[in-house]
mmCIF file with all atom_site columns, C-alpha atoms in Angstrom:
data_model
loop_
_atom_site.group_PDB
_atom_site.id
_atom_site.type_symbol
_atom_site.label_atom_id
_atom_site.label_alt_id
_atom_site.label_comp_id
_atom_site.label_asym_id
_atom_site.label_entity_id
_atom_site.label_seq_id
_atom_site.pdbx_PDB_ins_code
_atom_site.Cartn_x
_atom_site.Cartn_y
_atom_site.Cartn_z
_atom_site.occupancy
_atom_site.B_iso_or_equiv
_atom_site.pdbx_formal_charge
_atom_site.auth_seq_id
_atom_site.auth_comp_id
_atom_site.auth_asym_id
_atom_site.auth_atom_id
_atom_site.pdbx_PDB_model_num
ATOM 1   C CA . MET A 1 1   ? 112.353 94.569  114.271 1.00 47.00 ? 1   MET A CA 1
ATOM 2   C CA . THR A 1 2   ? 115.412 94.904  116.419 1.00 47.00 ? 2   THR A CA 1
ATOM 3   C CA . ALA A 1 3   ? 119.079 95.503  115.681 1.00 41.00 ? 3   ALA A CA 1
ATOM 4   C CA . ALA A 1 4   ? 119.805 91.911  116.725 1.00 46.00 ? 4   ALA A CA 1
ATOM 5   C CA . ASP A 1 5   ? 117.833 90.547  113.781 1.00 60.00 ? 5   ASP A CA 1
ATOM 6   C CA . ASP A 1 6   ? 119.561 88.027  111.543 1.00 87.00 ? 6   ASP A CA 1
ATOM 7   C CA . LEU A 1 7   ? 119.047 89.733  108.171 1.00 91.00 ? 7   LEU A CA 1
ATOM 8   C CA . ILE A 1 8   ? 118.440 87.193  105.412 1.00 93.00 ? 8   ILE A CA 1
ATOM 9   C CA . GLY A 1 9   ? 117.735 89.661  102.623 1.00 95.00 ? 9   GLY A CA 1
ATOM 10  C CA . THR A 1 10  ? 115.779 92.538  101.181 1.00 96.00 ? 10  THR A CA 1
ATOM 11  C CA . GLY A 1 11  ? 113.412 92.977  98.270  1.00 97.00 ? 11  GLY A CA 1
ATOM 12  C CA . THR A 1 12  ? 110.753 95.070  96.582  1.00 96.00 ? 12  THR A CA 1
ATOM 13  C CA . ASN A 1 13  ? 107.585 95.301  98.640  1.00 96.00 ? 13  ASN A CA 1
ATOM 14  C CA . LEU A 1 14  ? 104.398 94.762  96.621  1.00 94.00 ? 14  LEU A CA 1
ATOM 15  C CA . PHE A 1 15  ? 102.260 96.677  99.136  1.00 90.00 ? 15  PHE A CA 1
ATOM 16  C CA . ALA A 1 16  ? 102.973 98.118  102.563 1.00 92.00 ? 16  ALA A CA 1
ATOM 17  C CA . GLY A 1 17  ? 101.803 96.437  105.740 1.00 92.00 ? 17  GLY A CA 1
ATOM 18  C CA . PRO A 1 18  ? 102.972 95.396  109.187 1.00 93.00 ? 18  PRO A CA 1
ATOM 19  C CA . THR A 1 19  ? 105.719 92.956  110.108 1.00 94.00 ? 19  THR A CA 1
ATOM 20  C CA . MET A 1 20  ? 104.690 89.340  109.565 1.00 93.00 ? 20  MET A CA 1
ATOM 21  C CA . THR A 1 21  ? 106.219 86.304  111.283 1.00 95.00 ? 21  THR A CA 1
ATOM 22  C CA . TRP A 1 22  ? 105.474 82.812  110.023 1.00 94.00 ? 22  TRP A CA 1
ATOM 23  C CA . THR A 1 23  ? 107.113 79.554  108.944 1.00 94.00 ? 23  THR A CA 1
ATOM 24  C CA . GLU A 1 24  ? 109.193 79.494  105.763 1.00 95.00 ? 24  GLU A CA 1
ATOM 25  C CA . ARG A 1 25  ? 108.813 76.850  103.048 1.00 94.00 ? 25  ARG A CA 1
ATOM 26  C CA . TRP A 1 26  ? 110.478 76.628  99.619  1.00 95.00 ? 26  TRP A CA 1
ATOM 27  C CA . PHE A 1 27  ? 108.369 75.835  96.538  1.00 94.00 ? 27  PHE A CA 1
ATOM 28  C CA . LEU A 1 28  ? 110.743 75.064  93.690  1.00 91.00 ? 28  LEU A CA 1
ATOM 29  C CA . ASP A 1 29  ? 108.353 73.589  91.132  1.00 88.00 ? 29  ASP A CA 1
ATOM 30  C CA . THR A 1 30  ? 104.880 72.213  90.513  1.00 87.00 ? 30  THR A CA 1
ATOM 31  C CA . ALA A 1 31  ? 105.756 68.965  92.279  1.00 89.00 ? 31  ALA A CA 1
ATOM 32  C CA . ASP A 1 32  ? 106.199 70.871  95.561  1.00 90.00 ? 32  ASP A CA 1
ATOM 33  C CA . VAL A 1 33  ? 102.664 72.229  95.263  1.00 90.00 ? 33  VAL A CA 1
ATOM 34  C CA . LEU A 1 34  ? 101.209 68.882  94.220  1.00 88.00 ? 34  LEU A CA 1
ATOM 35  C CA . ALA A 1 35  ? 102.941 67.182  97.173  1.00 88.00 ? 35  ALA A CA 1
ATOM 36  C CA . ILE A 1 36  ? 100.839 69.160  99.642  1.00 86.00 ? 36  ILE A CA 1
ATOM 37  C CA . ASP A 1 37  ? 98.105  67.085  101.211 1.00 73.00 ? 37  ASP A CA 1
ATOM 38  C CA . ASP A 1 38  ? 96.109  68.790  103.905 1.00 66.00 ? 38  ASP A CA 1
ATOM 39  C CA . ASP A 1 39  ? 99.064  70.784  105.208 1.00 72.00 ? 39  ASP A CA 1
ATOM 40  C CA . ASP A 1 40  ? 98.086  73.986  106.931 1.00 77.00 ? 40  ASP A CA 1
ATOM 41  C CA . LEU A 1 41  ? 99.560  76.688  104.724 1.00 89.00 ? 41  LEU A CA 1
ATOM 42  C CA . GLU A 1 42  ? 97.927  79.557  106.608 1.00 84.00 ? 42  GLU A CA 1
ATOM 43  C CA . GLU A 1 43  ? 101.113 79.969  108.643 1.00 91.00 ? 43  GLU A CA 1
ATOM 44  C CA . THR A 1 44  ? 103.475 79.660  105.664 1.00 94.00 ? 44  THR A CA 1
ATOM 45  C CA . ILE A 1 45  ? 105.641 82.198  103.885 1.00 95.00 ? 45  ILE A CA 1
ATOM 46  C CA . ALA A 1 46  ? 106.400 80.658  100.496 1.00 95.00 ? 46  ALA A CA 1
ATOM 47  C CA . PHE A 1 47  ? 109.855 81.211  99.011  1.00 95.00 ? 47  PHE A CA 1
ATOM 48  C CA . VAL A 1 48  ? 110.182 80.817  95.215  1.00 94.00 ? 48  VAL A CA 1
ATOM 49  C CA . ASN A 1 49  ? 112.968 81.417  92.722  1.00 91.00 ? 49  ASN A CA 1
ATOM 50  C CA . LYS A 1 50  ? 111.209 82.978  89.740  1.00 81.00 ? 50  LYS A CA 1
ATOM 51  C CA . GLY A 1 51  ? 108.770 85.859  89.354  1.00 65.00 ? 51  GLY A CA 1
ATOM 52  C CA . GLY A 1 52  ? 106.459 83.962  87.021  1.00 69.00 ? 52  GLY A CA 1
ATOM 53  C CA . MET A 1 53  ? 105.862 81.101  89.422  1.00 74.00 ? 53  MET A CA 1
ATOM 54  C CA . THR A 1 54  ? 102.232 80.650  88.489  1.00 79.00 ? 54  THR A CA 1
ATOM 55  C CA . PHE A 1 55  ? 102.346 77.084  89.808  1.00 88.00 ? 55  PHE A CA 1
ATOM 56  C CA . LEU A 1 56  ? 101.607 78.651  93.219  1.00 90.00 ? 56  LEU A CA 1
ATOM 57  C CA . SER A 1 57  ? 98.155  79.795  92.056  1.00 87.00 ? 57  SER A CA 1
ATOM 58  C CA . PRO A 1 58  ? 96.264  76.771  93.482  1.00 89.00 ? 58  PRO A CA 1
ATOM 59  C CA . ILE A 1 59  ? 97.629  77.447  96.981  1.00 92.00 ? 59  ILE A CA 1
ATOM 60  C CA . LEU A 1 60  ? 98.193  81.214  96.773  1.00 92.00 ? 60  LEU A CA 1
ATOM 61  C CA . PRO A 1 61  ? 95.094  82.227  98.794  1.00 90.00 ? 61  PRO A CA 1
ATOM 62  C CA . ASP A 1 62  ? 96.171  79.889  101.619 1.00 92.00 ? 62  ASP A CA 1
ATOM 63  C CA . LEU A 1 63  ? 99.646  81.406  102.032 1.00 93.00 ? 63  LEU A CA 1
ATOM 64  C CA . ARG A 1 64  ? 100.523 84.182  104.493 1.00 93.00 ? 64  ARG A CA 1
ATOM 65  C CA . ALA A 1 65  ? 103.070 85.785  102.157 1.00 95.00 ? 65  ALA A CA 1
ATOM 66  C CA . ILE A 1 66  ? 105.449 85.090  99.283  1.00 95.00 ? 66  ILE A CA 1
ATOM 67  C CA . VAL A 1 67  ? 109.133 85.931  98.861  1.00 96.00 ? 67  VAL A CA 1
ATOM 68  C CA . CYS A 1 68  ? 110.367 85.647  95.277  1.00 95.00 ? 68  CYS A CA 1
ATOM 69  C CA . SER A 1 69  ? 113.951 86.020  94.061  1.00 93.00 ? 69  SER A CA 1
ATOM 70  C CA . ALA A 1 70  ? 112.789 87.641  90.811  1.00 92.00 ? 70  ALA A CA 1
ATOM 71  C CA . GLY A 1 71  ? 109.848 89.631  89.493  1.00 89.00 ? 71  GLY A CA 1
ATOM 72  C CA . SER A 1 72  ? 108.536 93.160  89.404  1.00 90.00 ? 72  SER A CA 1
ATOM 73  C CA . HIS A 1 73  ? 105.290 94.967  90.168  1.00 91.00 ? 73  HIS A CA 1
ATOM 74  C CA . GLU A 1 74  ? 104.091 93.949  86.683  1.00 90.00 ? 74  GLU A CA 1
ATOM 75  C CA . SER A 1 75  ? 104.982 90.238  86.914  1.00 90.00 ? 75  SER A CA 1
ATOM 76  C CA . HIS A 1 76  ? 102.341 87.546  86.810  1.00 89.00 ? 76  HIS A CA 1
ATOM 77  C CA . LEU A 1 77  ? 103.052 86.606  90.430  1.00 91.00 ? 77  LEU A CA 1
ATOM 78  C CA . ALA A 1 78  ? 102.569 90.231  91.526  1.00 92.00 ? 78  ALA A CA 1
ATOM 79  C CA . ILE A 1 79  ? 99.218  90.391  89.748  1.00 91.00 ? 79  ILE A CA 1
ATOM 80  C CA . LEU A 1 80  ? 98.064  87.133  91.360  1.00 91.00 ? 80  LEU A CA 1
ATOM 81  C CA . CYS A 1 81  ? 99.193  88.333  94.802  1.00 93.00 ? 81  CYS A CA 1
ATOM 82  C CA . ARG A 1 82  ? 97.300  91.622  94.465  1.00 93.00 ? 82  ARG A CA 1
ATOM 83  C CA . GLU A 1 83  ? 94.181  89.761  93.290  1.00 92.00 ? 83  GLU A CA 1
ATOM 84  C CA . SER A 1 84  ? 94.418  87.353  96.241  1.00 92.00 ? 84  SER A CA 1
ATOM 85  C CA . ALA A 1 85  ? 95.544  90.021  98.757  1.00 93.00 ? 85  ALA A CA 1
ATOM 86  C CA . VAL A 1 86  ? 98.679  88.041  99.619  1.00 95.00 ? 86  VAL A CA 1
ATOM 87  C CA . PRO A 1 87  ? 101.700 90.122  100.705 1.00 96.00 ? 87  PRO A CA 1
ATOM 88  C CA . CYS A 1 88  ? 104.641 89.596  98.374  1.00 95.00 ? 88  CYS A CA 1
ATOM 89  C CA . VAL A 1 89  ? 108.320 90.534  98.301  1.00 96.00 ? 89  VAL A CA 1
ATOM 90  C CA . LEU A 1 90  ? 109.738 90.546  94.782  1.00 95.00 ? 90  LEU A CA 1
ATOM 91  C CA . ALA A 1 91  ? 113.308 90.599  93.439  1.00 95.00 ? 91  ALA A CA 1
ATOM 92  C CA . ALA A 1 92  ? 114.457 89.403  96.854  1.00 95.00 ? 92  ALA A CA 1
ATOM 93  C CA . ASP A 1 93  ? 118.203 89.471  97.327  1.00 95.00 ? 93  ASP A CA 1
ATOM 94  C CA . LEU A 1 94  ? 118.799 86.675  99.812  1.00 94.00 ? 94  LEU A CA 1
ATOM 95  C CA . ALA A 1 95  ? 122.175 86.990  101.504 1.00 89.00 ? 95  ALA A CA 1
ATOM 96  C CA . GLY A 1 96  ? 121.639 84.014  103.769 1.00 79.00 ? 96  GLY A CA 1
ATOM 97  C CA . GLU A 1 97  ? 120.366 80.481  103.365 1.00 85.00 ? 97  GLU A CA 1
ATOM 98  C CA . VAL A 1 98  ? 116.812 79.779  104.457 1.00 88.00 ? 98  VAL A CA 1
ATOM 99  C CA . THR A 1 99  ? 115.748 76.268  105.402 1.00 90.00 ? 99  THR A CA 1
ATOM 100 C CA . ASP A 1 100 ? 112.212 74.881  105.322 1.00 93.00 ? 100 ASP A CA 1
ATOM 101 C CA . GLY A 1 101 ? 110.525 75.174  108.690 1.00 93.00 ? 101 GLY A CA 1
ATOM 102 C CA . GLU A 1 102 ? 112.475 78.201  109.921 1.00 94.00 ? 102 GLU A CA 1
ATOM 103 C CA . THR A 1 103 ? 110.626 81.093  111.502 1.00 95.00 ? 103 THR A CA 1
ATOM 104 C CA . VAL A 1 104 ? 110.991 84.141  109.268 1.00 95.00 ? 104 VAL A CA 1
ATOM 105 C CA . SER A 1 105 ? 109.809 87.717  109.714 1.00 95.00 ? 105 SER A CA 1
ATOM 106 C CA . ILE A 1 106 ? 109.108 90.127  106.883 1.00 96.00 ? 106 ILE A CA 1
ATOM 107 C CA . ASP A 1 107 ? 109.052 93.839  107.625 1.00 96.00 ? 107 ASP A CA 1
ATOM 108 C CA . LEU A 1 108 ? 106.543 95.298  105.148 1.00 96.00 ? 108 LEU A CA 1
ATOM 109 C CA . SER A 1 109 ? 106.330 98.748  106.767 1.00 95.00 ? 109 SER A CA 1
ATOM 110 C CA . ASP A 1 110 ? 108.234 100.497 103.964 1.00 95.00 ? 110 ASP A CA 1
ATOM 111 C CA . ALA A 1 111 ? 106.034 100.908 100.881 1.00 92.00 ? 111 ALA A CA 1
ATOM 112 C CA . GLU A 1 112 ? 108.986 100.189 98.579  1.00 94.00 ? 112 GLU A CA 1
ATOM 113 C CA . ALA A 1 113 ? 111.474 97.902  100.333 1.00 96.00 ? 113 ALA A CA 1
ATOM 114 C CA . ALA A 1 114 ? 110.981 94.873  102.558 1.00 97.00 ? 114 ALA A CA 1
ATOM 115 C CA . ARG A 1 115 ? 113.418 93.323  105.024 1.00 96.00 ? 115 ARG A CA 1
ATOM 116 C CA . ILE A 1 116 ? 113.502 89.567  105.595 1.00 96.00 ? 116 ILE A CA 1
ATOM 117 C CA . VAL A 1 117 ? 114.995 88.315  108.856 1.00 94.00 ? 117 VAL A CA 1
ATOM 118 C CA . ARG A 1 118 ? 115.455 84.977  110.554 1.00 92.00 ? 118 ARG A CA 1
ATOM 119 C CA . GLY A 1 119 ? 113.430 84.579  113.733 1.00 89.00 ? 119 GLY A CA 1
ATOM 120 C CA . ALA A 1 120 ? 110.342 86.153  115.231 1.00 82.00 ? 120 ALA A CA 1
ATOM 121 C CA . ALA A 1 121 ? 109.636 89.853  115.143 1.00 68.00 ? 121 ALA A CA 1
ATOM 122 C CA . ASP A 1 122 ? 107.960 91.839  117.891 1.00 55.00 ? 122 ASP A CA 1
ATOM 123 C CA . ARG A 1 123 ? 104.486 90.782  116.759 1.00 46.00 ? 123 ARG A CA 1
ATOM 124 C CA . VAL A 1 124 ? 102.632 88.563  114.339 1.00 45.00 ? 124 VAL A CA 1
ATOM 125 C CA . ALA A 1 125 ? 100.356 90.270  111.853 1.00 48.00 ? 125 ALA A CA 1
ATOM 126 C CA . ASP A 1 126 ? 97.197  88.901  110.365 1.00 51.00 ? 126 ASP A CA 1
ATOM 127 C CA . ARG A 1 127 ? 97.265  88.733  106.562 1.00 47.00 ? 127 ARG A CA 1
ATOM 128 C CA . ALA A 1 128 ? 94.093  90.826  106.348 1.00 47.00 ? 128 ALA A CA 1
ATOM 129 C CA . GLU A 1 129 ? 95.823  93.549  108.355 1.00 54.00 ? 129 GLU A CA 1
ATOM 130 C CA . ALA A 1 130 ? 98.825  93.425  106.027 1.00 53.00 ? 130 ALA A CA 1
ATOM 131 C CA . THR A 1 131 ? 96.707  93.989  102.940 1.00 50.00 ? 131 THR A CA 1
ATOM 132 C CA . ALA A 1 132 ? 94.317  96.578  104.356 1.00 49.00 ? 132 ALA A CA 1
#
């Protein structure tokens, strides 16, 4: 990531990996998950407000990554993400507003802290590479 990045926030990294760049989408409740038809979620970074957002479990394997404003390494969401090998940023402190459809990059290179920025990073990582 470059110095010109538009920092949105930081959070606890569930497991280290490369920088990922995909499309952001908020999931606020079960209705948001149920409203999905055949949308392609494989290019989606899900943003959620609570660490125990188990309503994501039906779509979790299809997501590129998750950013959650709460949670810890022991939270239910963290356990589900590890089981599904989905990169996850927990206890995210979002300083800026993020709108559905924006391109967002998550720097997962630090084993403990992740950076979330608006816009594309230098490269796009495959989810399998991020969880290797």
